[in-house]
Tab-separated table of C-alpha atoms in Angstrom:
chain	number	residue	atom	x	y	z
A	16	MET	CA	-24.647	-4.956	-15.574
A	17	SER	CA	-20.969	-3.275	-17.606
A	18	LYS	CA	-18.625	-5.662	-17.500
A	19	LEU	CA	-16.643	-3.839	-14.758
A	20	GLN	CA	-19.760	-3.701	-12.511
A	21	ALA	CA	-20.055	-8.095	-13.453
A	22	VAL	CA	-16.851	-8.162	-10.990
A	23	PHE	CA	-18.014	-8.026	-7.697
A	24	GLU	CA	-21.156	-9.753	-7.738
A	25	ASN	CA	-20.715	-11.700	-4.470
A	26	HIS	CA	-16.673	-10.652	-4.575
A	27	LYS	CA	-14.777	-7.901	-2.941
A	28	ALA	CA	-12.134	-7.042	-5.983
A	29	PHE	CA	-8.580	-6.241	-5.844
A	30	ILE	CA	-7.778	-3.500	-8.196
A	31	PRO	CA	-3.815	-3.282	-8.531
A	32	PHE	CA	-2.375	-0.101	-10.712
A	33	VAL	CA	0.579	-0.370	-13.184
A	34	THR	CA	2.150	2.853	-15.238
A	35	ALA	CA	2.005	1.767	-18.172
A	36	GLY	CA	5.598	1.617	-20.011
A	37	ASP	CA	7.213	2.039	-16.521
A	38	PRO	CA	10.176	1.227	-17.272
A	39	SER	CA	9.416	-0.054	-20.809
A	40	ALA	CA	6.715	-1.435	-22.475
A	41	GLN	CA	7.227	-5.225	-22.123
A	42	ALA	CA	7.585	-4.628	-18.093
A	43	THR	CA	4.583	-3.373	-18.257
A	44	VAL	CA	3.064	-6.635	-20.019
A	45	ASP	CA	4.966	-8.765	-17.709
A	46	GLN	CA	4.072	-6.970	-14.603
A	47	VAL	CA	0.217	-7.080	-15.588
A	48	VAL	CA	0.069	-10.794	-16.773
A	49	ALA	CA	1.548	-11.727	-13.396
A	50	LEU	CA	-1.203	-9.746	-11.216
A	51	ALA	CA	-3.839	-11.239	-13.309
A	52	LYS	CA	-2.303	-15.092	-12.505
A	53	ASN	CA	-1.903	-14.033	-8.598
A	54	GLY	CA	-5.838	-12.959	-8.517
A	55	ALA	CA	-6.028	-9.414	-9.288
A	56	ASP	CA	-9.948	-8.630	-10.277
A	57	ILE	CA	-9.007	-5.400	-12.445
A	58	VAL	CA	-5.824	-3.774	-13.456
A	59	GLU	CA	-5.647	-0.193	-13.423
A	60	LEU	CA	-3.632	1.241	-16.110
A	61	GLY	CA	-1.345	4.435	-15.795
A	62	VAL	CA	-1.465	6.228	-18.730
A	63	PRO	CA	1.801	8.983	-18.384
A	64	PHE	CA	0.623	12.571	-18.163
A	65	SER	CA	3.122	15.680	-17.798
A	66	ASP	CA	0.924	17.344	-15.301
A	67	PRO	CA	-0.771	14.359	-13.223
A	68	ILE	CA	-1.830	16.159	-10.526
A	69	ALA	CA	-3.243	13.318	-8.506
A	70	ASP	CA	-0.189	11.363	-8.102
A	71	GLY	CA	2.393	11.422	-5.533
A	72	PRO	CA	5.839	11.212	-5.954
A	73	VAL	CA	6.106	7.697	-6.565
A	74	ILE	CA	3.784	7.409	-9.638
A	75	GLN	CA	5.539	10.981	-10.901
A	76	ALA	CA	8.224	9.371	-11.071
A	77	ALA	CA	7.142	5.932	-12.724
A	78	GLY	CA	5.470	8.228	-15.505
A	79	LEU	CA	9.079	9.954	-16.318
A	80	ARG	CA	10.711	7.010	-16.247
A	81	ALA	CA	8.043	6.016	-18.249
A	82	PHE	CA	8.671	9.146	-20.625
A	83	ALA	CA	12.068	8.614	-20.350
A	84	GLY	CA	11.356	5.223	-22.375
A	85	GLY	CA	9.540	6.776	-25.446
A	86	ILE	CA	6.288	6.385	-23.791
A	87	THR	CA	3.487	7.549	-26.114
A	88	VAL	CA	-0.605	7.267	-25.898
A	89	GLU	CA	0.026	4.807	-28.888
A	90	GLY	CA	2.596	3.087	-27.431
A	91	VAL	CA	-0.177	2.578	-24.613
A	92	PHE	CA	-2.898	1.484	-26.723
A	93	ASP	CA	-0.258	-1.012	-27.759
A	94	ILE	CA	0.423	-2.671	-24.640
A	95	VAL	CA	-3.284	-3.152	-23.731
A	96	LYS	CA	-3.090	-5.200	-27.081
A	97	ALA	CA	0.426	-6.841	-26.304
A	98	ILE	CA	-1.645	-7.650	-23.008
A	99	ARG	CA	-4.530	-9.092	-24.626
A	100	GLU	CA	-2.278	-11.231	-25.790
A	101	GLN	CA	-1.980	-12.844	-22.675
A	102	THR	CA	-4.850	-12.464	-20.529
A	103	ASN	CA	-8.534	-10.952	-20.626
A	104	VAL	CA	-8.307	-9.676	-17.143
A	105	PRO	CA	-10.436	-6.469	-16.748
A	106	LEU	CA	-8.353	-3.218	-17.465
A	107	VAL	CA	-9.407	0.692	-16.623
A	108	PHE	CA	-7.282	3.355	-17.701
A	109	LEU	CA	-6.116	6.198	-15.143
A	110	THR	CA	-5.852	9.093	-17.832
A	111	TYR	CA	-5.985	12.661	-17.565
A	112	ALA	CA	-8.589	14.858	-19.514
A	113	ASN	CA	-6.748	15.859	-22.242
A	114	ILE	CA	-5.384	12.900	-23.511
A	115	PRO	CA	-8.897	11.799	-24.427
A	116	PHE	CA	-9.422	14.744	-25.393
A	117	LYS	CA	-7.012	15.530	-27.786
A	118	TYR	CA	-7.089	11.378	-29.292
A	119	GLY	CA	-10.252	12.673	-30.328
A	120	TYR	CA	-12.693	11.234	-27.661
A	121	ASP	CA	-14.589	9.369	-29.855
A	122	ALA	CA	-11.099	7.214	-31.217
A	123	PHE	CA	-9.696	7.074	-27.392
A	124	CYS	CA	-13.291	5.627	-26.510
A	125	ALA	CA	-13.588	3.121	-29.729
A	126	ARG	CA	-10.654	1.907	-29.196
A	127	CYS	CA	-10.675	1.414	-25.776
A	128	GLU	CA	-13.726	-0.550	-26.589
A	129	GLU	CA	-11.498	-2.815	-29.336
A	130	LEU	CA	-8.430	-3.831	-27.103
A	131	GLY	CA	-10.957	-4.553	-24.457
A	132	VAL	CA	-10.125	-1.563	-21.776
A	133	TYR	CA	-13.407	-1.679	-19.840
A	134	GLY	CA	-12.958	1.442	-17.925
A	135	LEU	CA	-11.160	5.230	-17.878
A	136	VAL	CA	-10.518	7.169	-14.167
A	137	ILE	CA	-10.123	10.506	-14.941
A	138	PRO	CA	-9.220	12.344	-12.103
A	139	ASP	CA	-9.137	16.127	-13.165
A	140	LEU	CA	-12.485	15.890	-15.038
A	141	PRO	CA	-15.110	18.337	-13.378
A	142	GLU	CA	-18.152	16.686	-12.872
A	143	GLU	CA	-20.100	19.467	-14.780
A	144	GLU	CA	-17.785	18.520	-17.919
A	145	ALA	CA	-18.156	14.712	-17.834
A	146	ASP	CA	-21.003	15.150	-20.363
A	147	GLU	CA	-18.815	15.996	-23.167
A	148	ILE	CA	-16.954	12.658	-23.161
A	149	LEU	CA	-19.912	10.392	-21.067
A	150	THR	CA	-21.443	10.699	-24.963
A	151	PHE	CA	-18.647	8.153	-26.296
A	152	THR	CA	-17.996	6.523	-23.116
A	153	GLU	CA	-22.351	4.883	-23.201
A	154	LYS	CA	-21.615	4.857	-26.876
A	155	HIS	CA	-18.302	2.401	-26.699
A	156	ASN	CA	-19.577	0.440	-23.649
A	157	VAL	CA	-16.704	1.204	-21.541
A	158	ASP	CA	-17.720	2.814	-17.721
A	159	LEU	CA	-16.334	6.564	-16.849
A	160	ILE	CA	-15.353	5.911	-13.618
A	161	PRO	CA	-16.299	8.681	-10.958
A	162	LEU	CA	-14.070	10.178	-7.731
A	163	VAL	CA	-15.772	11.028	-4.594
A	164	SER	CA	-13.382	11.978	-1.826
A	165	PRO	CA	-13.897	12.991	2.302
A	166	THR	CA	-15.279	16.409	1.653
A	167	SER	CA	-18.043	15.951	-1.358
A	168	GLY	CA	-20.438	16.030	0.937
A	169	PRO	CA	-23.720	17.371	-0.977
A	170	ARG	CA	-22.229	16.754	-4.199
A	171	LEU	CA	-22.200	12.983	-3.920
A	172	LYS	CA	-25.869	12.368	-5.466
A	173	LYS	CA	-24.410	14.434	-8.585
A	174	LEU	CA	-20.883	13.234	-8.402
A	175	VAL	CA	-22.146	9.088	-9.131
A	176	ARG	CA	-25.317	10.293	-11.706
A	177	TYR	CA	-23.441	8.284	-14.308
A	178	ALA	CA	-21.466	5.552	-12.014
A	179	THR	CA	-21.840	1.845	-14.256
A	180	GLY	CA	-18.404	0.309	-13.490
A	181	PHE	CA	-17.098	1.464	-10.123
A	182	ILE	CA	-17.065	4.240	-8.055
A	183	TYR	CA	-13.245	5.174	-6.840
A	184	ILE	CA	-13.044	6.503	-3.291
A	185	VAL	CA	-10.001	8.761	-2.390
A	186	SER	CA	-9.595	7.343	1.215
A	187	ALA	CA	-7.426	10.512	2.329
A	188	LEU	CA	-6.815	14.055	1.101
A	189	GLY	CA	-4.154	14.826	-1.028
A	190	VAL	CA	-2.049	12.790	-3.803
A	191	THR	CA	-1.144	9.059	-3.923
A	192	GLY	CA	1.136	7.583	-1.505
A	193	GLN	CA	0.839	5.177	1.117
A	194	ARG	CA	-0.727	5.454	4.806
A	195	SER	CA	-0.641	4.885	7.961
A	196	SER	CA	-4.540	6.123	8.460
A	197	PHE	CA	-7.552	7.294	6.521
A	198	ALA	CA	-10.098	10.142	6.464
A	199	GLN	CA	-12.215	9.604	9.341
A	200	ASN	CA	-15.809	9.752	7.729
A	201	LEU	CA	-14.218	7.193	5.463
A	202	ASP	CA	-17.722	4.854	6.704
A	203	ASP	CA	-19.325	7.315	6.831
A	204	LEU	CA	-18.758	8.566	3.093
A	205	ILE	CA	-19.862	5.008	2.149
A	206	ALA	CA	-22.805	4.506	3.637
A	207	ASP	CA	-24.069	8.102	1.878
A	208	LEU	CA	-22.908	6.234	-1.084
A	209	ARG	CA	-25.347	3.673	-0.573
A	210	LYS	CA	-28.538	5.715	-0.079
A	211	VAL	CA	-27.219	6.852	-3.591
A	212	THR	CA	-25.941	4.805	-5.682
A	213	ASP	CA	-25.765	0.611	-6.579
A	214	ALA	CA	-22.958	1.309	-7.951
A	215	PRO	CA	-19.884	-1.320	-6.371
A	216	LEU	CA	-17.569	1.229	-3.791
A	217	CYS	CA	-13.710	0.840	-4.634
A	218	VAL	CA	-10.917	2.349	-1.935
A	219	GLY	CA	-7.568	3.973	-2.800
A	220	PHE	CA	-4.468	6.408	-2.168
A	221	GLY	CA	-2.813	4.867	0.382
A	222	VAL	CA	-3.603	1.414	0.717
A	223	HIS	CA	-1.042	-0.811	1.134
A	224	THR	CA	-0.529	-3.321	3.762
A	225	PRO	CA	-2.830	-6.306	3.845
A	226	GLU	CA	-4.176	-5.411	7.205
A	227	GLN	CA	-5.340	-2.230	5.452
A	228	ALA	CA	-7.601	-4.158	2.258
A	229	LYS	CA	-8.886	-6.589	4.838
A	230	ASN	CA	-10.191	-3.603	6.765
A	231	LEU	CA	-11.496	-1.274	4.184
A	232	ALA	CA	-12.853	-4.964	2.310
A	233	LYS	CA	-15.167	-5.099	5.340
A	234	VAL	CA	-16.690	-1.643	3.946
A	235	ALA	CA	-16.104	-1.394	0.727
A	236	ASP	CA	-16.124	-3.806	-2.613
A	237	GLY	CA	-12.861	-3.025	-3.740
A	238	VAL	CA	-9.660	-1.781	-2.837
A	239	ILE	CA	-7.185	-0.183	-5.096
A	240	VAL	CA	-3.514	-0.047	-4.588
A	241	GLY	CA	-1.262	1.899	-6.842
A	242	SER	CA	2.129	3.613	-5.306
A	243	ALA	CA	3.119	0.514	-3.490
A	244	ILE	CA	3.154	-1.722	-6.278
A	245	VAL	CA	5.051	0.633	-8.276
A	246	GLN	CA	7.825	1.208	-5.814
A	247	LEU	CA	7.948	-2.639	-5.459
A	248	ALA	CA	8.031	-3.164	-9.062
A	249	GLN	CA	10.532	-0.667	-9.329
A	250	GLU	CA	13.220	-1.678	-6.483
A	251	SER	CA	12.702	-5.292	-7.137
A	252	ASP	CA	14.897	-7.585	-9.225
A	253	ASP	CA	12.061	-9.707	-10.536
A	254	ALA	CA	8.932	-7.154	-10.648
A	255	PRO	CA	6.541	-8.956	-11.798
A	256	LYS	CA	7.616	-12.060	-9.534
A	257	ALA	CA	7.594	-9.365	-6.554
A	258	VAL	CA	3.842	-7.683	-8.163
A	259	GLY	CA	2.844	-11.408	-8.001
A	260	ASP	CA	3.163	-12.347	-5.073
A	261	TYR	CA	2.109	-9.310	-3.314
A	262	THR	CA	-1.339	-9.341	-5.181
A	263	LYS	CA	-1.791	-13.129	-3.650
A	264	ALA	CA	-1.436	-11.552	-0.015
A	265	MET	CA	-3.428	-8.594	-0.977
A	266	VAL	CA	-6.189	-11.084	-2.561
A	267	GLU	CA	-5.926	-13.511	0.474
A	268	ALA	CA	-6.807	-10.510	2.987
A	269	ILE	CA	-9.643	-9.555	1.383
A	270	ALA	CA	-10.590	-12.742	0.789
A	271	LYS	CA	-11.075	-12.653	4.911
A	272	ALA	CA	-13.303	-9.635	5.296
């Protein structure tokens, strides 16, 4: 059992997302520590990229702020190093394929293993090309986390063939961003996934209220929230307190599922 999968033993997980370097390295560290202290089970750390095809306007703007602040891939690793001085909360990267490719798959995954980044979510990595990096994620005990969507249909079994940490279920068509409703076939998608994998199933894209989190946690193993947290942090005078209070409310809601 991987370190990520162990998080889900008899437990529904809350997985918040923050963009590394938004608006600064220290701000990111402070937010992640606040998320961990208030009950986040796993924190997803976004690695800023120039062409983030899965990201909506809120997270795109966060990436631009991070770039304006001078963030680099090495700077993201430095942020993780600073986080690790204060918390052992499980971390995963949301990154785009060109970043580990250019860094070097082996070197990138080795750094993840060294610093305690337990998984990679790569939205633009086709399943047909996953083996290219899978060799190195397996070598360095890093989970490669597949994404599935409401339109994955007959490809489900193929898409989740390498899943070990958890599976990221995209709740609706389109990019990230807060939503009031999700795909009508979401429950059926989760049921179909249960037939082809034992990996934990986590739902993201659009989730932003405690009520949504509670309802999704009734059928899924975890709930992922990104844009709502990024926007809350950006609008608050005390981002760590704001995201910490929000996390506490979401964790409490999920526990009631």
